[in-house]
Amino acid sequence: MQFGIFTVGDVTTDPTTGRTPTEHERIKATVAIAKKAEEVGLDVFATGEHHNPPFIASGPTTTLAYIGAQTERIILSTATTLITTTDPVLIAENYAKLQHLTDGRVDLMMGRGNTGPVYPWFGKDIRDGIALAVENYALLHRLWREDVVDWQGRFRTPLQGFTSVPRPLDGVPPFVWHGSIRSPEIAEQAAYYGDGFFHNNIFWPMSHTKQMVALYRRRFEHYGHGAADTAIVGLGGQVFMRPNSQDAVREFRPYFDVAPVYGHGPSLEEFTEQTPLTVGSPQQVIDRYAAMRDDVGHYQRQLFLMDHAGLPLDIVLEQIEILGTEVVPVLRREMATGRPAHIPDAPTHASLVEAAGGGRDTTVHAVDDVTGRVADAAEASR
Amino acid sequence: MTTSTTRRVAVVSAGLRQPSSTRLLADRLAEAAGRQFAARDVDVDLRVIELREYAHDLTNHLLSGFPSPTLGAAIEAVTTSDGLIAVSPIFTASYSGLFKTFFDVVEADALEGMPVLLGATGGTERHSLALEHAMRPLFTYLHAIVVPTAVYAATADWGAETGGDGDGAGAPTGLTRRIERGVREFADLVAVRPPRQAADPFAVPTPFEQLLAEN
């Protein structure tokens, strides 16, 4: 089971001090947070992608490459890569490049993005959200698996004899998770391809998350990828911890009350009761999250949102420290208890290479029209 | 599966006071509907939703994007019903904001094909057309089937039963007569339809091959 953190990269005023970090500070903080996550033994760091204020999370591959250069072990992911408004050709190229640079420590979480105006900025229409996710991912899936692609669709310029470079590392594309909060079509998409399904979970009651995961599992089996309980599931979560739970509530409440996404709505008490937000002692977090598998079955990945709502960097780093040293080691043991042997772990580059029967160099050598040399296709370069 | 003779009817009342004349009208409509269904040998399972109790949850839903468990149950009671009786006070030429907020958080297609009987209350008869220029278009937009007679009760209607209602049918006229007429039209629509199957997007998703092909 993988544990990690995900960030949306919001620039938000700290309500307790009135101070708003600069973009520069938040960008650097993202790097510090990722390095801290590796240091305390977490498995995954994931960053969102947004193209509008108050977020600094544009250019995710730039951020992840920079973090990749300063870390050794942690898996770098997105949360989410916008499959709707980003050209699938650029996704194929950028993430394959990132995969090479980080020696395979990359996977992707696909998402649609939910801010209407962003779509037209990239020449798209939010009403086509699902159709864009379907078509663009179908193309991305082929670009990583076929050396030469001829393609025509509704949303993008046709391709003739196109090769996306670099080819995936060791001939194995990054593992893909499909993230969706409430669209059955996306759970269906994840199931169809046998990819992972990630439910962000943090703004929804478990009864809803449960339905989405159950649908994905049922359809994963339907499409012949294996038994429903072997489907690859990830969940989001959010926590704030202090040794004494009253201290956690007192410290977090001002951030919660005016947070851009959930402030001015349900009380902290209502929100913690109705969603996975847990504000309290590390033990309360352990108890709450160990119980998640009762609702969704044994799952593969748990990501926590730690830096948001204007929490200052030093507190975020402290929280990650508590998460990594006090919570996750216990949760790892808890989650392993009673986990049947046939339940797979989340795929990694190493496990995907092994499943493919070993790595191979898939470099495609082009026709050189100066020398006339015709290079051989992938199989020859083994 | 044999066709059940039970129909579920949700009654949504957006009155703000307690006691509320809007609730009073909703109860009159529900009671009359019960008699009309009985006359058709149809059992009716009435679910009354007093929106006042969900006012805070509705605001929270607008801000947080998901319903509290109790509001979620109320929404489900409406969307899984075979018919809806919807009653609002008329404020500032239209239905109340509370009434609108409730239907704003119901999924856009959840009322498709659902027979709806409209009712409204107000201080004077002069607001009665709000039923036609505000409430009816709202439910038409939602693709509900709105019965032709909508029932308006002005303060004066709670008194004399002989006031004219302009339907040209002569005396006796008044609130009771309009209630009976609206409810008869409503019961006719609900009773002849098979119990409504609420769409469950999680039960049968659109197969992915079809999603791909539609592109």
mmCIF file with all atom_site columns, N, CA and C in Angstrom, chain A residues 131 134-135 154 182 184 188-189 192-193 203-204 211-212 215 218-219 223 261 264-266 270-271 274-275, chain B residues 57 59-61 63-69 107 200-209 211-212 214-215:
data_model
loop_
_atom_site.group_PDB
_atom_site.id
_atom_site.type_symbol
_atom_site.label_atom_id
_atom_site.label_alt_id
_atom_site.label_comp_id
_atom_site.label_asym_id
_atom_site.label_entity_id
_atom_site.label_seq_id
_atom_site.pdbx_PDB_ins_code
_atom_site.Cartn_x
_atom_site.Cartn_y
_atom_site.Cartn_z
_atom_site.occupancy
_atom_site.B_iso_or_equiv
_atom_site.pdbx_formal_charge
_atom_site.auth_seq_id
_atom_site.auth_comp_id
_atom_site.auth_asym_id
_atom_site.auth_atom_id
_atom_site.pdbx_PDB_model_num
ATOM 1   N N  . ALA A 1 131 ? -16.275 13.917 -23.289 1.00 0.00 ? 131 ALA A N  1
ATOM 2   C CA . ALA A 1 131 ? -15.848 13.503 -24.632 1.00 0.00 ? 131 ALA A CA 1
ATOM 3   C C  . ALA A 1 131 ? -14.355 13.794 -24.841 1.00 0.00 ? 131 ALA A C  1
ATOM 4   N N  . VAL A 1 134 ? -12.328 11.213 -22.979 1.00 0.00 ? 134 VAL A N  1
ATOM 5   C CA . VAL A 1 134 ? -12.380 9.912  -23.661 1.00 0.00 ? 134 VAL A CA 1
ATOM 6   C C  . VAL A 1 134 ? -11.458 9.908  -24.874 1.00 0.00 ? 134 VAL A C  1
ATOM 7   N N  . GLU A 1 135 ? -11.617 10.921 -25.733 1.00 0.00 ? 135 GLU A N  1
ATOM 8   C CA . GLU A 1 135 ? -10.831 10.939 -26.971 1.00 0.00 ? 135 GLU A CA 1
ATOM 9   C C  . GLU A 1 135 ? -9.337  11.174 -26.698 1.00 0.00 ? 135 GLU A C  1
ATOM 10  N N  . ARG A 1 154 ? -12.100 14.213 -33.118 1.00 0.00 ? 154 ARG A N  1
ATOM 11  C CA . ARG A 1 154 ? -12.940 15.412 -33.166 1.00 0.00 ? 154 ARG A CA 1
ATOM 12  C C  . ARG A 1 154 ? -12.209 16.669 -32.704 1.00 0.00 ? 154 ARG A C  1
ATOM 13  N N  . ARG A 1 182 ? -17.331 12.461 -9.329  1.00 0.00 ? 182 ARG A N  1
ATOM 14  C CA . ARG A 1 182 ? -18.728 12.060 -9.482  1.00 0.00 ? 182 ARG A CA 1
ATOM 15  C C  . ARG A 1 182 ? -19.151 11.618 -10.873 1.00 0.00 ? 182 ARG A C  1
ATOM 16  N N  . PRO A 1 184 ? -19.567 8.729  -13.429 1.00 0.00 ? 184 PRO A N  1
ATOM 17  C CA . PRO A 1 184 ? -19.468 7.288  -13.665 1.00 0.00 ? 184 PRO A CA 1
ATOM 18  C C  . PRO A 1 184 ? -18.671 6.969  -14.936 1.00 0.00 ? 184 PRO A C  1
ATOM 19  N N  . GLU A 1 188 ? -15.744 4.196  -15.416 1.00 0.00 ? 188 GLU A N  1
ATOM 20  C CA . GLU A 1 188 ? -15.885 3.243  -16.518 1.00 0.00 ? 188 GLU A CA 1
ATOM 21  C C  . GLU A 1 188 ? -14.621 3.258  -17.400 1.00 0.00 ? 188 GLU A C  1
ATOM 22  N N  . GLN A 1 189 ? -14.091 4.439  -17.642 1.00 0.00 ? 189 GLN A N  1
ATOM 23  C CA . GLN A 1 189 ? -12.871 4.568  -18.455 1.00 0.00 ? 189 GLN A CA 1
ATOM 24  C C  . GLN A 1 189 ? -11.702 3.854  -17.785 1.00 0.00 ? 189 GLN A C  1
ATOM 25  N N  . TYR A 1 192 ? -12.211 0.156  -18.119 1.00 0.00 ? 192 TYR A N  1
ATOM 26  C CA . TYR A 1 192 ? -12.041 -0.321 -19.504 1.00 0.00 ? 192 TYR A CA 1
ATOM 27  C C  . TYR A 1 192 ? -10.564 -0.593 -19.813 1.00 0.00 ? 192 TYR A C  1
ATOM 28  N N  . TYR A 1 193 ? -9.713  0.344  -19.394 1.00 0.00 ? 193 TYR A N  1
ATOM 29  C CA . TYR A 1 193 ? -8.280  0.196  -19.700 1.00 0.00 ? 193 TYR A CA 1
ATOM 30  C C  . TYR A 1 193 ? -7.551  -0.665 -18.663 1.00 0.00 ? 193 TYR A C  1
ATOM 31  N N  . PHE A 1 203 ? -14.127 15.909 -0.394  1.00 0.00 ? 203 PHE A N  1
ATOM 32  C CA . PHE A 1 203 ? -15.290 16.777 -0.224  1.00 0.00 ? 203 PHE A CA 1
ATOM 33  C C  . PHE A 1 203 ? -16.586 15.986 -0.212  1.00 0.00 ? 203 PHE A C  1
ATOM 34  N N  . TRP A 1 204 ? -16.495 14.685 -0.070  1.00 0.00 ? 204 TRP A N  1
ATOM 35  C CA . TRP A 1 204 ? -17.705 13.888 -0.231  1.00 0.00 ? 204 TRP A CA 1
ATOM 36  C C  . TRP A 1 204 ? -17.897 12.896 0.898   1.00 0.00 ? 204 TRP A C  1
ATOM 37  N N  . GLN A 1 211 ? -19.854 4.188  -3.729  1.00 0.00 ? 211 GLN A N  1
ATOM 38  C CA . GLN A 1 211 ? -20.595 3.852  -4.946  1.00 0.00 ? 211 GLN A CA 1
ATOM 39  C C  . GLN A 1 211 ? -19.703 3.939  -6.169  1.00 0.00 ? 211 GLN A C  1
ATOM 40  N N  . MET A 1 212 ? -18.880 5.002  -6.227  1.00 0.00 ? 212 MET A N  1
ATOM 41  C CA . MET A 1 212 ? -17.999 5.186  -7.383  1.00 0.00 ? 212 MET A CA 1
ATOM 42  C C  . MET A 1 212 ? -16.968 4.062  -7.454  1.00 0.00 ? 212 MET A C  1
ATOM 43  N N  . LEU A 1 215 ? -18.542 0.767  -8.520  1.00 0.00 ? 215 LEU A N  1
ATOM 44  C CA . LEU A 1 215 ? -18.793 0.745  -9.964  1.00 0.00 ? 215 LEU A CA 1
ATOM 45  C C  . LEU A 1 215 ? -17.503 0.400  -10.722 1.00 0.00 ? 215 LEU A C  1
ATOM 46  N N  . ARG A 1 218 ? -16.555 -3.292 -10.273 1.00 0.00 ? 218 ARG A N  1
ATOM 47  C CA . ARG A 1 218 ? -17.448 -4.189 -11.014 1.00 0.00 ? 218 ARG A CA 1
ATOM 48  C C  . ARG A 1 218 ? -17.091 -4.179 -12.498 1.00 0.00 ? 218 ARG A C  1
ATOM 49  N N  . ARG A 1 219 ? -16.838 -2.984 -13.026 1.00 0.00 ? 219 ARG A N  1
ATOM 50  C CA . ARG A 1 219 ? -16.558 -2.872 -14.455 1.00 0.00 ? 219 ARG A CA 1
ATOM 51  C C  . ARG A 1 219 ? -15.136 -3.331 -14.791 1.00 0.00 ? 219 ARG A C  1
ATOM 52  N N  . TYR A 1 223 ? -14.524 -6.031 -17.759 1.00 0.00 ? 223 TYR A N  1
ATOM 53  C CA . TYR A 1 223 ? -13.615 -5.898 -18.905 1.00 0.00 ? 223 TYR A CA 1
ATOM 54  C C  . TYR A 1 223 ? -12.462 -6.896 -18.870 1.00 0.00 ? 223 TYR A C  1
ATOM 55  N N  . VAL A 1 261 ? -12.363 26.726 -0.388  1.00 0.00 ? 261 VAL A N  1
ATOM 56  C CA . VAL A 1 261 ? -13.211 25.655 -0.923  1.00 0.00 ? 261 VAL A CA 1
ATOM 57  C C  . VAL A 1 261 ? -14.332 25.205 -0.010  1.00 0.00 ? 261 VAL A C  1
ATOM 58  N N  . HIS A 1 264 ? -17.174 28.985 5.313   1.00 0.00 ? 264 HIS A N  1
ATOM 59  C CA . HIS A 1 264 ? -18.484 29.641 5.361   1.00 0.00 ? 264 HIS A CA 1
ATOM 60  C C  . HIS A 1 264 ? -19.639 28.677 5.126   1.00 0.00 ? 264 HIS A C  1
ATOM 61  N N  . GLY A 1 265 ? -19.344 27.400 5.072   1.00 0.00 ? 265 GLY A N  1
ATOM 62  C CA . GLY A 1 265 ? -20.399 26.407 4.855   1.00 0.00 ? 265 GLY A CA 1
ATOM 63  C C  . GLY A 1 265 ? -20.634 25.594 6.108   1.00 0.00 ? 265 GLY A C  1
ATOM 64  N N  . PRO A 1 266 ? -20.578 24.269 5.986   1.00 0.00 ? 266 PRO A N  1
ATOM 65  C CA . PRO A 1 266 ? -20.786 23.423 7.151   1.00 0.00 ? 266 PRO A CA 1
ATOM 66  C C  . PRO A 1 266 ? -19.739 23.749 8.221   1.00 0.00 ? 266 PRO A C  1
ATOM 67  N N  . GLU A 1 270 ? -19.388 19.440 11.485  1.00 0.00 ? 270 GLU A N  1
ATOM 68  C CA . GLU A 1 270 ? -20.216 18.770 10.472  1.00 0.00 ? 270 GLU A CA 1
ATOM 69  C C  . GLU A 1 270 ? -19.342 18.207 9.359   1.00 0.00 ? 270 GLU A C  1
ATOM 70  N N  . PHE A 1 271 ? -18.376 19.003 8.944   1.00 0.00 ? 271 PHE A N  1
ATOM 71  C CA . PHE A 1 271 ? -17.531 18.597 7.817   1.00 0.00 ? 271 PHE A CA 1
ATOM 72  C C  . PHE A 1 271 ? -16.686 17.371 8.174   1.00 0.00 ? 271 PHE A C  1
ATOM 73  N N  . GLN A 1 274 ? -18.986 14.363 8.115   1.00 0.00 ? 274 GLN A N  1
ATOM 74  C CA . GLN A 1 274 ? -19.552 13.949 6.823   1.00 0.00 ? 274 GLN A CA 1
ATOM 75  C C  . GLN A 1 274 ? -18.507 13.611 5.763   1.00 0.00 ? 274 GLN A C  1
ATOM 76  N N  . THR A 1 275 ? -17.265 14.042 5.952   1.00 0.00 ? 275 THR A N  1
ATOM 77  C CA . THR A 1 275 ? -16.218 13.787 4.955   1.00 0.00 ? 275 THR A CA 1
ATOM 78  C C  . THR A 1 275 ? -15.002 13.189 5.664   1.00 0.00 ? 275 THR A C  1
ATOM 79  N N  . ASP B 2 57  ? -28.719 23.435 5.711   1.00 0.00 ? 57  ASP B N  1
ATOM 80  C CA . ASP B 2 57  ? -28.073 22.400 4.902   1.00 0.00 ? 57  ASP B CA 1
ATOM 81  C C  . ASP B 2 57  ? -28.038 22.779 3.421   1.00 0.00 ? 57  ASP B C  1
ATOM 82  N N  . THR B 2 59  ? -27.806 25.846 2.184   1.00 0.00 ? 59  THR B N  1
ATOM 83  C CA . THR B 2 59  ? -26.709 26.811 2.006   1.00 0.00 ? 59  THR B CA 1
ATOM 84  C C  . THR B 2 59  ? -25.368 26.081 2.040   1.00 0.00 ? 59  THR B C  1
ATOM 85  N N  . ASN B 2 60  ? -25.229 25.157 2.977   1.00 0.00 ? 60  ASN B N  1
ATOM 86  C CA . ASN B 2 60  ? -23.981 24.390 3.057   1.00 0.00 ? 60  ASN B CA 1
ATOM 87  C C  . ASN B 2 60  ? -23.726 23.608 1.775   1.00 0.00 ? 60  ASN B C  1
ATOM 88  N N  . HIS B 2 61  ? -24.798 23.052 1.221   1.00 0.00 ? 61  HIS B N  1
ATOM 89  C CA . HIS B 2 61  ? -24.653 22.297 -0.028  1.00 0.00 ? 61  HIS B CA 1
ATOM 90  C C  . HIS B 2 61  ? -24.169 23.207 -1.161  1.00 0.00 ? 61  HIS B C  1
ATOM 91  N N  . LEU B 2 63  ? -22.326 25.732 -0.899  1.00 0.00 ? 63  LEU B N  1
ATOM 92  C CA . LEU B 2 63  ? -20.930 26.116 -0.690  1.00 0.00 ? 63  LEU B CA 1
ATOM 93  C C  . LEU B 2 63  ? -19.972 24.932 -0.740  1.00 0.00 ? 63  LEU B C  1
ATOM 94  N N  . SER B 2 64  ? -20.418 23.781 -0.262  1.00 0.00 ? 64  SER B N  1
ATOM 95  C CA . SER B 2 64  ? -19.486 22.657 -0.158  1.00 0.00 ? 64  SER B CA 1
ATOM 96  C C  . SER B 2 64  ? -19.660 21.655 -1.296  1.00 0.00 ? 64  SER B C  1
ATOM 97  N N  . GLY B 2 65  ? -20.799 21.712 -1.996  1.00 0.00 ? 65  GLY B N  1
ATOM 98  C CA . GLY B 2 65  ? -20.974 20.833 -3.144  1.00 0.00 ? 65  GLY B CA 1
ATOM 99  C C  . GLY B 2 65  ? -21.539 19.466 -2.840  1.00 0.00 ? 65  GLY B C  1
ATOM 100 N N  . PHE B 2 66  ? -21.837 19.183 -1.597  1.00 0.00 ? 66  PHE B N  1
ATOM 101 C CA . PHE B 2 66  ? -22.474 17.896 -1.310  1.00 0.00 ? 66  PHE B CA 1
ATOM 102 C C  . PHE B 2 66  ? -23.517 18.083 -0.219  1.00 0.00 ? 66  PHE B C  1
ATOM 103 N N  . PRO B 2 67  ? -24.533 17.220 -0.211  1.00 0.00 ? 67  PRO B N  1
ATOM 104 C CA . PRO B 2 67  ? -25.607 17.363 0.771   1.00 0.00 ? 67  PRO B CA 1
ATOM 105 C C  . PRO B 2 67  ? -25.255 16.698 2.100   1.00 0.00 ? 67  PRO B C  1
ATOM 106 N N  . SER B 2 68  ? -25.789 17.249 3.190   1.00 0.00 ? 68  SER B N  1
ATOM 107 C CA . SER B 2 68  ? -25.692 16.554 4.477   1.00 0.00 ? 68  SER B CA 1
ATOM 108 C C  . SER B 2 68  ? -26.527 15.277 4.360   1.00 0.00 ? 68  SER B C  1
ATOM 109 N N  . PRO B 2 69  ? -26.315 14.311 5.247   1.00 0.00 ? 69  PRO B N  1
ATOM 110 C CA . PRO B 2 69  ? -27.105 13.079 5.148   1.00 0.00 ? 69  PRO B CA 1
ATOM 111 C C  . PRO B 2 69  ? -28.613 13.336 5.167   1.00 0.00 ? 69  PRO B C  1
ATOM 112 N N  . GLU B 2 107 ? -30.414 17.121 -9.052  1.00 0.00 ? 107 GLU B N  1
ATOM 113 C CA . GLU B 2 107 ? -29.801 16.896 -10.368 1.00 0.00 ? 107 GLU B CA 1
ATOM 114 C C  . GLU B 2 107 ? -30.750 17.353 -11.483 1.00 0.00 ? 107 GLU B C  1
ATOM 115 N N  . ASP B 2 200 ? -30.270 5.281  -11.933 1.00 0.00 ? 200 ASP B N  1
ATOM 116 C CA . ASP B 2 200 ? -29.107 5.089  -11.067 1.00 0.00 ? 200 ASP B CA 1
ATOM 117 C C  . ASP B 2 200 ? -27.870 4.992  -11.948 1.00 0.00 ? 200 ASP B C  1
ATOM 118 N N  . PRO B 2 201 ? -27.094 6.083  -12.005 1.00 0.00 ? 201 PRO B N  1
ATOM 119 C CA . PRO B 2 201 ? -25.946 6.087  -12.912 1.00 0.00 ? 201 PRO B CA 1
ATOM 120 C C  . PRO B 2 201 ? -24.909 5.025  -12.554 1.00 0.00 ? 201 PRO B C  1
ATOM 121 N N  . PHE B 2 202 ? -25.004 4.537  -11.313 1.00 0.00 ? 202 PHE B N  1
ATOM 122 C CA . PHE B 2 202 ? -24.021 3.550  -10.886 1.00 0.00 ? 202 PHE B CA 1
ATOM 123 C C  . PHE B 2 202 ? -24.442 2.128  -11.259 1.00 0.00 ? 202 PHE B C  1
ATOM 124 N N  . ALA B 2 203 ? -25.735 1.962  -11.569 1.00 0.00 ? 203 ALA B N  1
ATOM 125 C CA . ALA B 2 203 ? -26.225 0.622  -11.865 1.00 0.00 ? 203 ALA B CA 1
ATOM 126 C C  . ALA B 2 203 ? -25.752 0.175  -13.243 1.00 0.00 ? 203 ALA B C  1
ATOM 127 N N  . VAL B 2 204 ? -26.092 0.929  -14.260 1.00 0.00 ? 204 VAL B N  1
ATOM 128 C CA . VAL B 2 204 ? -25.712 0.561  -15.628 1.00 0.00 ? 204 VAL B CA 1
ATOM 129 C C  . VAL B 2 204 ? -25.000 1.736  -16.271 1.00 0.00 ? 204 VAL B C  1
ATOM 130 N N  . PRO B 2 205 ? -23.691 1.763  -16.206 1.00 0.00 ? 205 PRO B N  1
ATOM 131 C CA . PRO B 2 205 ? -22.992 2.876  -16.841 1.00 0.00 ? 205 PRO B CA 1
ATOM 132 C C  . PRO B 2 205 ? -23.043 2.727  -18.362 1.00 0.00 ? 205 PRO B C  1
ATOM 133 N N  . THR B 2 206 ? -22.820 3.832  -19.056 1.00 0.00 ? 206 THR B N  1
ATOM 134 C CA . THR B 2 206 ? -22.700 3.747  -20.506 1.00 0.00 ? 206 THR B CA 1
ATOM 135 C C  . THR B 2 206 ? -21.435 2.948  -20.812 1.00 0.00 ? 206 THR B C  1
ATOM 136 N N  . PRO B 2 207 ? -21.571 1.829  -21.544 1.00 0.00 ? 207 PRO B N  1
ATOM 137 C CA . PRO B 2 207 ? -20.370 1.033  -21.818 1.00 0.00 ? 207 PRO B CA 1
ATOM 138 C C  . PRO B 2 207 ? -19.300 1.868  -22.513 1.00 0.00 ? 207 PRO B C  1
ATOM 139 N N  . PHE B 2 208 ? -18.045 1.607  -22.177 1.00 0.00 ? 208 PHE B N  1
ATOM 140 C CA . PHE B 2 208 ? -16.987 2.477  -22.681 1.00 0.00 ? 208 PHE B CA 1
ATOM 141 C C  . PHE B 2 208 ? -16.860 2.440  -24.197 1.00 0.00 ? 208 PHE B C  1
ATOM 142 N N  . GLU B 2 209 ? -17.117 1.269  -24.793 1.00 0.00 ? 209 GLU B N  1
ATOM 143 C CA . GLU B 2 209 ? -17.066 1.197  -26.265 1.00 0.00 ? 209 GLU B CA 1
ATOM 144 C C  . GLU B 2 209 ? -18.012 2.236  -26.862 1.00 0.00 ? 209 GLU B C  1
ATOM 145 N N  . LEU B 2 211 ? -18.995 5.057  -25.355 1.00 0.00 ? 211 LEU B N  1
ATOM 146 C CA . LEU B 2 211 ? -18.424 6.397  -25.133 1.00 0.00 ? 211 LEU B CA 1
ATOM 147 C C  . LEU B 2 211 ? -17.379 6.705  -26.201 1.00 0.00 ? 211 LEU B C  1
ATOM 148 N N  . LEU B 2 212 ? -16.582 5.706  -26.533 1.00 0.00 ? 212 LEU B N  1
ATOM 149 C CA . LEU B 2 212 ? -15.551 5.889  -27.556 1.00 0.00 ? 212 LEU B CA 1
ATOM 150 C C  . LEU B 2 212 ? -16.191 6.122  -28.916 1.00 0.00 ? 212 LEU B C  1
ATOM 151 N N  . GLU B 2 214 ? -19.153 7.256  -29.617 1.00 0.00 ? 214 GLU B N  1
ATOM 152 C CA . GLU B 2 214 ? -19.907 8.507  -29.715 1.00 0.00 ? 214 GLU B CA 1
ATOM 153 C C  . GLU B 2 214 ? -18.993 9.684  -30.029 1.00 0.00 ? 214 GLU B C  1
ATOM 154 N N  . ASN B 2 215 ? -17.723 9.492  -29.814 1.00 0.00 ? 215 ASN B N  1
ATOM 155 C CA . ASN B 2 215 ? -16.795 10.606 -30.027 1.00 0.00 ? 215 ASN B CA 1
ATOM 156 C C  . ASN B 2 215 ? -16.662 10.977 -31.489 1.00 0.00 ? 215 ASN B C  1
#
